[in-house]
Structure formats: structure tokens, C-alpha cells
Coordinates of N, CA, C and O and ligand atoms in Angstrom, one line a residue:
M135 N 0.8 -1.2 0.0 CA 0.0 0.0 0.0 C 0.9 1.3 0.0 O 1.7 1.4 0.9
K136 N 0.6 2.2 -1.0 CA 1.4 3.4 -1.1 C 0.8 4.5 -0.2 O -0.4 4.9 -0.4
V137 N 1.5 5.0 0.8 CA 1.0 6.0 1.7 C 1.8 7.3 1.6 O 3.0 7.3 1.5
A138 N 1.1 8.4 1.5 CA 1.7 9.7 1.5 C 1.2 10.6 2.7 O 0.1 10.4 3.1
V139 N 2.0 11.5 3.1 CA 1.6 12.5 4.1 C 1.5 13.9 3.4 O 2.5 14.3 2.7
Y140 N 0.4 14.6 3.6 CA 0.3 15.9 3.1 C 0.3 16.9 4.3 O -0.7 17.0 5.0
P141 N 1.5 17.5 4.6 CA 1.6 18.3 5.8 C 1.4 19.8 5.5 O 1.6 20.2 4.4
G142 N 1.0 20.5 6.5 CA 0.8 22.0 6.3 C 0.2 22.6 7.6 O -0.1 21.8 8.5
S143 N 0.1 23.9 7.6 CA -0.5 24.6 8.7 C -2.0 24.5 8.6 O -2.8 24.4 9.6
F144 N -2.5 24.5 7.4 CA -4.0 24.5 7.1 C -4.8 25.4 8.0 O -5.7 24.9 8.8
D145 N -4.4 26.6 8.0 CA -4.9 27.6 9.0 C -5.7 28.7 8.4 O -5.3 29.9 8.5
P146 N -6.9 28.5 7.7 CA -7.6 27.2 7.6 C -7.3 26.5 6.2 O -6.6 27.1 5.4
I147 N -7.8 25.3 6.1 CA -7.7 24.6 4.8 C -8.6 25.4 3.8 O -9.6 26.0 4.1
T148 N -8.1 25.4 2.5 CA -8.8 26.1 1.4 C -9.1 25.2 0.3 O -8.6 24.0 0.3
N149 N -9.9 25.6 -0.7 CA -10.2 24.8 -1.8 C -8.9 24.5 -2.6 O -8.9 23.5 -3.3
G150 N -7.9 25.3 -2.5 CA -6.6 25.1 -3.1 C -6.0 23.8 -2.5 O -5.5 22.9 -3.3
H151 N -5.9 23.8 -1.2 CA -5.4 22.6 -0.5 C -6.2 21.3 -0.9 O -5.7 20.3 -1.1
L152 N -7.6 21.5 -0.9 CA -8.4 20.3 -1.2 C -8.2 19.8 -2.6 O -8.3 18.6 -2.9
D153 N -7.9 20.7 -3.6 CA -7.6 20.3 -4.9 C -6.4 19.4 -5.0 O -6.3 18.3 -5.6
I154 N -5.3 19.9 -4.3 CA -4.1 19.1 -4.2 C -4.3 17.8 -3.5 O -3.9 16.7 -4.0
L155 N -5.1 17.8 -2.5 CA -5.4 16.5 -1.7 C -6.1 15.5 -2.6 O -5.7 14.4 -2.6
N156 N -7.1 16.0 -3.3 CA -7.9 15.1 -4.2 C -7.0 14.5 -5.3 O -7.1 13.3 -5.6
R157 N -6.1 15.3 -5.8 CA -5.2 14.8 -6.9 C -4.2 13.8 -6.3 O -3.9 12.8 -6.9
A158 N -3.8 14.1 -5.0 CA -2.8 13.2 -4.4 C -3.5 11.8 -4.2 O -2.8 10.8 -4.2
C159 N -4.8 11.8 -3.9 CA -5.5 10.6 -3.7 C -5.6 9.7 -4.9 O -5.7 8.5 -4.8
S160 N -5.4 10.3 -6.1 CA -5.4 9.4 -7.3 C -4.0 8.9 -7.5 O -3.8 8.0 -8.4
L161 N -3.0 9.3 -6.8 CA -1.6 8.8 -6.9 C -1.3 7.8 -5.8 O -0.4 7.0 -6.0
F162 N -1.9 7.9 -4.7 CA -1.6 7.0 -3.5 C -2.8 6.3 -3.0 O -4.0 6.7 -3.3
D163 N -2.6 5.2 -2.3 CA -3.7 4.4 -1.8 C -4.3 5.1 -0.5 O -5.4 5.0 -0.2
K164 N -3.4 5.8 0.2 CA -3.8 6.5 1.4 C -3.1 7.8 1.5 O -1.8 7.8 1.3
V165 N -3.8 8.9 1.9 CA -3.1 10.1 2.2 C -3.4 10.6 3.6 O -4.6 10.7 3.9
I166 N -2.4 10.8 4.4 CA -2.6 11.3 5.7 C -2.4 12.9 5.7 O -1.3 13.3 5.4
V167 N -3.5 13.6 6.0 CA -3.3 15.1 6.1 C -2.8 15.4 7.5 O -3.4 15.0 8.5
L168 N -1.7 16.0 7.6 CA -1.0 16.3 8.9 C -1.0 17.8 9.2 O -0.4 18.6 8.5
V169 N -1.8 18.1 10.2 CA -1.7 19.5 10.7 C -0.5 19.6 11.5 O -0.4 19.1 12.6
A170 N 0.5 20.3 10.9 CA 1.8 20.4 11.6 C 2.1 21.8 12.0 O 1.3 22.7 11.8
N171 N 3.2 22.0 12.7 CA 3.4 23.3 13.3 C 4.5 24.0 12.6 O 5.6 23.5 12.4
N172 N 4.2 25.2 12.1 CA 5.2 26.1 11.5 C 5.6 27.1 12.6 O 4.8 28.0 12.9
P173 N 6.8 27.0 13.2 CA 7.1 27.8 14.4 C 7.2 29.3 14.0 O 7.2 30.2 14.9
H174 N 7.3 29.7 12.7 CA 7.3 31.1 12.4 C 6.0 31.7 12.2 O 5.9 32.9 11.8
K175 N 4.9 31.0 12.4 CA 3.6 31.6 12.2 C 2.8 31.6 13.5 O 2.8 30.6 14.2
S176 N 2.0 32.7 13.6 CA 1.0 32.6 14.7 C -0.3 32.1 14.1 O -0.6 32.4 12.9
S177 N -1.1 31.4 14.9 CA -2.3 30.8 14.3 C -3.6 31.5 14.4 O -3.8 32.3 15.3
N178 N -4.5 31.3 13.4 CA -5.8 31.9 13.5 C -6.8 30.9 14.2 O -7.7 31.4 14.9
F179 N -6.6 29.6 13.9 CA -7.5 28.6 14.5 C -6.6 27.6 15.4 O -5.5 27.4 15.0
S180 N -7.3 27.0 16.4 CA -6.5 26.0 17.2 C -6.3 24.8 16.3 O -7.0 24.6 15.3
V181 N -5.3 24.0 16.7 CA -5.0 22.8 15.9 C -6.3 21.9 15.9 O -6.6 21.3 14.9
E182 N -7.0 21.8 17.0 CA -8.2 20.9 17.1 C -9.2 21.4 16.0 O -9.8 20.6 15.3
D183 N -9.4 22.7 16.0 CA -10.4 23.3 15.0 C -9.9 23.0 13.6 O -10.8 22.7 12.7
R184 N -8.6 23.1 13.3 CA -8.1 22.9 12.0 C -8.3 21.5 11.5 O -8.8 21.2 10.4
V185 N -8.1 20.5 12.4 CA -8.3 19.1 12.1 C -9.8 18.9 11.9 O -10.1 18.2 10.9
E186 N -10.6 19.4 12.7 CA -12.1 19.2 12.6 C -12.6 19.8 11.2 O -13.4 19.1 10.6
M187 N -12.1 21.0 10.9 CA -12.6 21.6 9.6 C -12.2 20.7 8.4 O -12.9 20.5 7.4
I188 N -11.0 20.1 8.5 CA -10.5 19.2 7.4 C -11.3 18.0 7.3 O -11.8 17.5 6.3
K189 N -11.5 17.4 8.5 CA -12.3 16.1 8.6 C -13.7 16.3 8.0 O -14.2 15.5 7.2
E190 N -14.4 17.5 8.3 CA -15.7 17.7 7.8 C -15.6 17.9 6.2 O -16.5 17.5 5.5
A191 N -14.5 18.6 5.8 CA -14.4 18.9 4.3 C -14.2 17.6 3.5 O -14.6 17.5 2.4
V192 N -13.5 16.6 4.1 CA -13.1 15.4 3.3 C -14.2 14.4 3.4 O -14.2 13.4 2.6
N193 N -15.2 14.6 4.3 CA -16.4 13.9 4.2 C -16.2 12.3 4.2 O -16.8 11.7 3.3
N194 N -15.5 11.8 5.2 CA -15.3 10.4 5.3 C -14.7 9.7 4.1 O -15.0 8.5 3.9
N195 N -14.0 10.3 3.3 CA -13.3 9.7 2.2 C -12.4 8.6 2.8 O -11.5 8.9 3.6
P196 N -12.6 7.3 2.4 CA -11.9 6.2 3.0 C -10.3 6.2 2.8 O -9.6 5.6 3.5
K197 N -9.9 7.0 1.8 CA -8.5 7.1 1.5 C -7.8 8.1 2.3 O -6.5 8.2 2.3
I198 N -8.5 9.0 3.0 CA -7.9 10.1 3.7 C -8.0 10.0 5.2 O -9.1 9.6 5.8
E199 N -6.9 10.2 5.9 CA -6.9 10.3 7.4 C -6.4 11.7 7.7 O -5.6 12.3 7.0
V200 N -7.0 12.2 8.8 CA -6.6 13.6 9.2 C -6.1 13.6 10.7 O -6.8 13.0 11.5
T201 N -4.9 14.2 10.9 CA -4.4 14.2 12.3 C -3.5 15.3 12.5 O -3.2 16.1 11.6
S202 N -2.9 15.5 13.7 CA -2.0 16.5 14.0 C -0.8 15.9 14.7 O -0.9 14.9 15.3
D203 N 0.4 16.7 14.6 CA 1.6 16.2 15.3 C 2.5 17.4 15.5 O 2.5 18.3 14.7
S204 N 3.2 17.4 16.6 CA 4.1 18.6 16.9 C 5.6 18.3 16.6 O 6.4 19.1 16.8
G205 N 5.9 17.1 16.1 CA 7.3 16.7 15.8 C 7.7 17.0 14.4 O 7.0 17.8 13.7
L206 N 8.7 16.3 14.0 CA 9.2 16.4 12.6 C 8.3 15.6 11.7 O 7.9 14.5 11.9
T207 N 8.0 16.3 10.5 CA 7.1 15.7 9.5 C 7.7 14.3 9.0 O 6.9 13.3 8.9
V208 N 8.9 14.3 8.8 CA 9.6 13.1 8.2 C 9.5 11.9 9.2 O 9.2 10.8 8.8
E209 N 9.7 12.3 10.5 CA 9.6 11.2 11.5 C 8.2 10.7 11.6 O 8.0 9.5 11.7
F210 N 7.2 11.6 11.5 CA 5.8 11.2 11.5 C 5.6 10.2 10.3 O 4.9 9.2 10.4
A211 N 6.1 10.6 9.1 CA 5.9 9.8 7.9 C 6.4 8.4 8.1 O 5.8 7.4 7.8
K212 N 7.6 8.3 8.6 CA 8.3 7.0 8.8 C 7.4 6.1 9.7 O 7.2 5.0 9.5
K213 N 7.0 6.8 10.9 CA 6.2 6.0 11.9 C 4.9 5.5 11.3 O 4.4 4.5 11.7
H214 N 4.4 6.2 10.2 CA 3.1 5.8 9.7 C 3.2 5.0 8.3 O 2.3 4.9 7.6
G215 N 4.4 4.6 8.0 CA 4.6 3.8 6.8 C 4.5 4.6 5.5 O 4.2 4.0 4.5
A216 N 4.7 5.9 5.6 CA 4.5 6.7 4.4 C 5.9 6.8 3.7 O 6.9 6.8 4.3
T217 N 5.9 6.8 2.3 CA 7.1 6.9 1.5 C 7.3 8.3 1.0 O 8.4 8.7 0.5
H218 N 6.2 9.1 0.9 CA 6.3 10.4 0.2 C 5.6 11.5 1.0 O 4.6 11.2 1.7
L219 N 6.0 12.7 0.8 CA 5.3 13.9 1.3 C 4.7 14.6 0.1 O 5.3 14.6 -1.0
I220 N 3.6 15.2 0.3 CA 2.9 16.0 -0.8 C 3.0 17.5 -0.5 O 2.7 17.9 0.7
R221 N 3.4 18.3 -1.4 CA 3.3 19.7 -1.3 C 2.7 20.3 -2.6 O 3.0 19.8 -3.6
G222 N 2.0 21.4 -2.4 CA 1.4 22.1 -3.6 C 2.4 23.3 -3.9 O 2.9 23.9 -3.0
L223 N 2.5 23.6 -5.2 CA 3.3 24.7 -5.6 C 2.4 25.7 -6.4 O 1.7 25.2 -7.3
R224 N 2.3 26.9 -6.0 CA 1.4 27.9 -6.7 C 2.2 28.8 -7.7 O 1.7 29.1 -8.7
A225 N 3.3 29.3 -7.3 CA 4.0 30.2 -8.2 C 5.5 30.1 -7.9 O 5.9 29.4 -7.0
V226 N 6.2 30.8 -8.8 CA 7.7 30.7 -8.7 C 8.1 31.1 -7.2 O 9.1 30.6 -6.7
S227 N 7.3 32.1 -6.7 CA 7.7 32.6 -5.3 C 7.6 31.5 -4.3 O 8.3 31.6 -3.2
D228 N 6.8 30.4 -4.5 CA 6.8 29.3 -3.5 C 8.1 28.4 -3.6 O 8.4 27.7 -2.7
F229 N 8.7 28.5 -4.8 CA 9.8 27.5 -5.0 C 10.9 27.5 -4.0 O 11.3 26.5 -3.5
E230 N 11.4 28.7 -3.7 CA 12.6 28.8 -2.9 C 12.3 28.2 -1.5 O 13.1 27.4 -1.0
Y231 N 11.2 28.6 -0.9 CA 10.8 28.0 0.4 C 10.6 26.5 0.3 O 11.1 25.8 1.2
E232 N 9.9 26.1 -0.7 CA 9.6 24.6 -0.8 C 10.9 23.8 -1.1 O 11.1 22.7 -0.6
F233 N 11.8 24.4 -1.8 CA 13.1 23.8 -2.1 C 13.9 23.6 -0.8 O 14.5 22.5 -0.5
Q234 N 13.9 24.6 0.0 CA 14.6 24.6 1.3 C 14.0 23.5 2.2 O 14.7 22.8 2.9
L235 N 12.6 23.5 2.3 CA 11.9 22.6 3.1 C 12.2 21.1 2.7 O 12.5 20.3 3.5
A236 N 12.1 20.9 1.4 CA 12.3 19.6 0.8 C 13.7 19.1 1.1 O 14.0 18.0 1.4
S237 N 14.7 20.1 1.0 CA 16.1 19.7 1.2 C 16.3 19.4 2.7 O 17.1 18.5 3.0
A238 N 15.7 20.1 3.6 CA 15.9 19.8 5.0 C 15.3 18.5 5.3 O 15.9 17.7 6.0
N239 N 14.1 18.2 4.7 CA 13.5 16.9 5.0 C 14.4 15.7 4.4 O 14.5 14.7 5.0
E240 N 15.0 16.0 3.2 CA 15.8 15.0 2.6 C 17.1 14.8 3.5 O 17.5 13.6 3.6
F241 N 17.6 15.8 4.1 CA 18.7 15.7 5.0 C 18.4 14.8 6.2 O 19.2 14.0 6.6
I242 N 17.2 15.0 6.7 CA 16.7 14.2 7.9 C 16.6 12.7 7.5 O 17.0 11.8 8.2
D243 N 15.9 12.5 6.4 CA 15.8 11.1 5.9 C 15.6 11.1 4.4 O 14.5 11.4 3.9
S244 N 16.6 10.7 3.6 CA 16.5 10.8 2.2 C 15.6 9.7 1.6 O 15.3 9.8 0.4
K245 N 15.1 8.8 2.4 CA 14.2 7.7 1.8 C 12.8 8.3 1.7 O 12.0 7.7 1.0
I246 N 12.5 9.4 2.4 CA 11.2 10.0 2.2 C 11.3 11.1 1.2 O 12.0 12.1 1.4
D247 N 10.6 10.9 0.1 CA 10.7 11.9 -1.0 C 9.5 12.8 -1.0 O 8.4 12.5 -0.6
T248 N 9.7 14.0 -1.6 CA 8.6 15.0 -1.7 C 8.0 15.0 -3.1 O 8.8 15.2 -4.1
V249 N 6.7 15.0 -3.2 CA 6.1 15.1 -4.6 C 5.4 16.4 -4.6 O 4.6 16.8 -3.7
F250 N 5.6 17.2 -5.6 CA 5.0 18.5 -5.8 C 3.9 18.5 -6.8 O 4.1 17.9 -7.9
L251 N 2.7 19.0 -6.5 CA 1.7 19.1 -7.5 C 1.4 20.6 -7.7 O 1.3 21.4 -6.8
M252 N 1.3 21.0 -9.0 CA 1.1 22.4 -9.3 C -0.4 22.7 -9.1 O -1.3 22.0 -9.5
A253 N -0.6 23.9 -8.4 CA -1.9 24.4 -8.1 C -2.6 24.7 -9.5 O -1.9 25.2 -10.4
R254 N -3.9 24.5 -9.6 CA -4.6 24.8 -10.9 C -4.7 26.3 -11.0 O -4.8 27.0 -10.0
G255 N -4.8 26.7 -12.2 CA -4.8 28.2 -12.6 C -5.7 29.0 -11.7 O -5.3 30.1 -11.2
D256 N -7.0 28.5 -11.5 CA -7.9 29.4 -10.8 C -7.7 29.3 -9.3 O -8.4 30.0 -8.5
K257 N -6.7 28.6 -8.8 CA -6.4 28.4 -7.4 C -5.1 29.0 -6.9 O -4.7 29.0 -5.8
T258 N -4.4 29.6 -7.9 CA -3.0 30.0 -7.6 C -2.9 31.2 -6.6 O -1.9 31.4 -6.0
F259 N -4.0 32.0 -6.5 CA -3.9 33.2 -5.7 C -4.4 32.9 -4.2 O -4.2 33.8 -3.4
I260 N -4.9 31.7 -4.0 CA -5.5 31.4 -2.7 C -4.4 31.1 -1.6 O -3.5 30.4 -1.9
S261 N -4.5 31.8 -0.5 CA -3.7 31.4 0.7 C -4.6 31.5 1.9 O -5.6 32.3 1.9
S262 N -4.2 30.9 3.0 CA -5.0 30.9 4.2 C -5.1 32.3 4.7 O -6.1 32.7 5.2
S263 N -3.9 33.0 4.7 CA -4.0 34.4 5.3 C -4.8 35.3 4.5 O -5.5 36.2 5.0
S264 N -4.8 35.2 3.1 CA -5.6 36.1 2.3 C -7.1 35.8 2.5 O -8.0 36.7 2.5
I265 N -7.5 34.5 2.8 CA -8.9 34.2 3.1 C -9.3 34.9 4.4 O -10.4 35.5 4.5
I266 N -8.4 34.9 5.4 CA -8.8 35.5 6.7 C -8.9 37.0 6.5 O -9.9 37.6 6.9
T267 N -8.0 37.6 5.7 CA -8.1 39.1 5.5 C -9.4 39.4 4.7 O -10.1 40.4 5.1
M268 N -9.7 38.7 3.7 CA -10.9 39.0 2.9 C -12.2 38.8 3.7 O -13.1 39.6 3.7
A269 N -12.2 37.6 4.5 CA -13.4 37.4 5.3 C -13.6 38.5 6.3 O -14.8 38.9 6.6
K270 N -12.5 38.9 7.0 CA -12.6 40.0 8.0 C -13.2 41.3 7.4 O -13.9 42.0 8.0
Q271 N -12.9 41.5 6.1 CA -13.4 42.7 5.4 C -14.7 42.5 4.7 O -15.1 43.4 3.9
G272 N -15.3 41.4 4.9 CA -16.7 41.2 4.4 C -16.7 40.7 3.0 O -17.8 40.6 2.4
V273 N -15.6 40.3 2.4 CA -15.6 39.7 1.0 C -16.2 38.3 1.1 O -15.9 37.5 2.0
D274 N -17.0 37.9 0.1 CA -17.6 36.6 0.0 C -16.5 35.6 -0.4 O -16.1 35.6 -1.6
V275 N -16.1 34.7 0.5 CA -15.0 33.7 0.1 C -15.6 32.3 0.0 O -14.9 31.3 0.0
S276 N -16.9 32.2 -0.3 CA -17.6 30.9 -0.3 C -17.1 30.0 -1.5 O -17.2 28.8 -1.4
K277 N -16.5 30.7 -2.5 CA -16.0 29.9 -3.6 C -14.6 29.4 -3.3 O -14.0 28.6 -4.1
L278 N -14.0 29.9 -2.3 CA -12.5 29.6 -2.0 C -12.3 28.6 -0.9 O -11.2 28.1 -0.8
V279 N -13.3 28.4 0.0 CA -13.1 27.5 1.1 C -14.3 26.5 1.2 O -15.4 26.8 0.7
P280 N -14.0 25.3 1.9 CA -15.2 24.4 2.1 C -16.2 25.0 3.1 O -15.8 25.9 3.9
A281 N -17.4 24.4 3.1 CA -18.4 24.9 4.0 C -18.0 24.8 5.5 O -18.4 25.7 6.3
S282 N -17.2 23.8 5.8 CA -16.8 23.6 7.2 C -16.0 24.9 7.7 O -16.0 25.2 8.9
V283 N -15.2 25.5 6.8 CA -14.4 26.7 7.1 C -15.3 27.9 7.1 O -15.2 28.7 8.0
L284 N -16.2 28.0 6.1 CA -17.0 29.1 5.9 C -17.9 29.4 7.2 O -18.0 30.5 7.6
K285 N -18.4 28.3 7.7 CA -19.3 28.5 8.9 C -18.5 29.0 10.1 O -19.0 29.8 10.9
R286 N -17.2 28.6 10.2 CA -16.4 29.1 11.4 C -15.9 30.5 11.1 O -15.7 31.3 12.0
L287 N -15.7 30.9 9.8 CA -15.3 32.3 9.5 C -16.4 33.2 9.9 O -16.2 34.4 10.3
K288 N -17.6 32.8 9.7 CA -18.8 33.6 10.0 C -19.0 33.8 11.5 O -19.3 34.8 12.0
Ligands
COA1084 N1 -3.8 26.2 -2.0 C1 -4.0 27.2 -1.2 N2 -3.0 27.7 -0.3 C2 -1.8 27.1 -0.4 C3 -1.6 26.1 -1.3 C4 -2.6 25.6 -2.1 N3 -2.4 24.7 -3.0 N4 -0.3 25.7 -1.1 C5 0.2 26.5 -0.2 N5 -0.7 27.3 0.3 C6 -0.6 28.4 1.2 C7 -1.1 28.2 2.6 O1 -2.5 28.6 2.6 C8 -0.3 29.0 3.4 O2 -0.7 30.4 3.3 P1 -0.4 31.4 4.5 O3 1.1 31.6 4.5 O4 -1.1 32.6 4.1 O5 -0.9 30.9 5.8 C9 1.1 28.9 2.7 O6 0.8 28.6 1.4 C10 2.0 27.9 3.2 O7 1.3 27.1 4.1 P2 1.3 25.5 4.3 O8 1.3 24.8 3.0 O9 0.3 25.2 5.2 O10 2.8 25.3 4.8 P3 3.5 25.9 6.0 O11 4.7 26.6 5.4 O12 2.7 26.8 6.9 O13 3.9 24.7 6.9 C11 5.0 22.7 7.5 C12 5.0 24.0 6.6 C13 4.1 22.8 8.7 C14 4.6 21.5 6.6 C15 6.5 22.6 7.9 O14 6.9 23.7 8.6 C16 6.7 21.3 8.8 O15 6.8 20.2 8.2 N6 6.8 21.5 10.1 C17 7.1 20.5 11.1 C18 8.5 20.5 11.5 C19 9.4 20.0 10.4 O16 9.4 18.8 10.1 N7 10.1 20.9 9.7 C20 10.9 20.5 8.5 C21 12.3 20.3 8.8 S1 13.2 21.7 9.5

């Protein structure tokens, strides 16, 4: 069984993340969505809320598991029998950061490889923080996030 881990802050999850997740499901038998900790960011939602919003959004898809962890992503992947990490790429500006992250993960354990999926054209501008900014200013973001996020933003 081919298992991948899709790590991120998911603060909150967006339709851009869900698009990457659904496409990852067609490549792997199981995808574990991991709400992980980025020490450089302050959070909008608690980890528990973020996990709950993702669980509601994936609607019992048998291929998807959702959980959180505070340790190293690569160690989590090894513990759960995953061979790959999934990351989405939106623009050239994501590349440098993603390259650095993938290289650090490779240094920790080169047996865990990172697979990048390109965000689709209509989703390249979406980010969790832009969702928060728009929602706070009263912009309708219903086309950009799942219902589980929309109800909590309201
Ligand atoms: N659609 C929409 N938004 C996307 C996206 C997509 N396809 N791809 C990325 N983004 C956005 C996110 O919304 C987020 O936006 P924001 O900055 O406005 O919040 C941003 O891109 C990046 O967020 P995310 O993908 O969630 O990653 P991250 O950089 O916050 O998290 C971790 C990175 C958590 C995976 C990484 O820090 C990690 O693995 N931490 C655990 C410790 C570890 O193992 N570190 C690595 C070795 S040092």
C-alpha cells in the first residue's frame, strides 16, 4: 500500500489545498493530512479546529486520514509507513521556500521523497492568510473554502 503525508498549517484549509489533496488521492492508496506546526507563524485557529474543519471537508473519504503532530514531519511519515510527502506549488515565489523545506527533509531522511503538485490556474492566488483578510473585510469567500471553514469564519 502506497501511503503519503500531506503536511501543512492548514490555518484554515482552502479549496486550493483540497484540490491538491484530491489529486494526491489518485496517486496514492492512502493520504494522511497532517496539521503540523510552523514555528514562524501565529495561528488563526486552534489545531483541534483545523483538524475538525479538514475532517468535515473530506467527508469520510476512506483514502484520507486527518491528524496533527508537533514533531518532525519526516519522523511522522516514517512512523506511519509513508514513503512520500505531498506539497502544492502555486507560483515561482513558492519555489525557494519549498526547495529549502524539501532539502531539510531530505537531509533528515533521504528515503522519504517529496512530490509537488502544481496548483490549478484558478487556485494559484488562494492562501490561508488572504482568506482571513478577505473574510474579515466582508468579502464573500464561499468559492474559495469548504463549508466547514465558511461557517467558522462567519
Ligand atoms: N492552495 C492554497 N493555499 C496554499 C496552497 C494551495 N495549494 N499551497 C500552499 N498554500 C498556502 C497556505 O495557505 C499558506 O498560506 P499562508 O502563509 O497565508 O498561511 C502557505 O501557502 C503555506 O502554508 P502551508 O502549506 O500550510 O505550509 P507551512 O509553510 O505553513 O507549513 C510545514 C510547513 C508545517 C509543513 C512545515 O513547517 C513542517 O513540516 N513543520 C514540522 C517540522 C518539520 O518537520 N520541519 C521541517 C524540517 S526543519
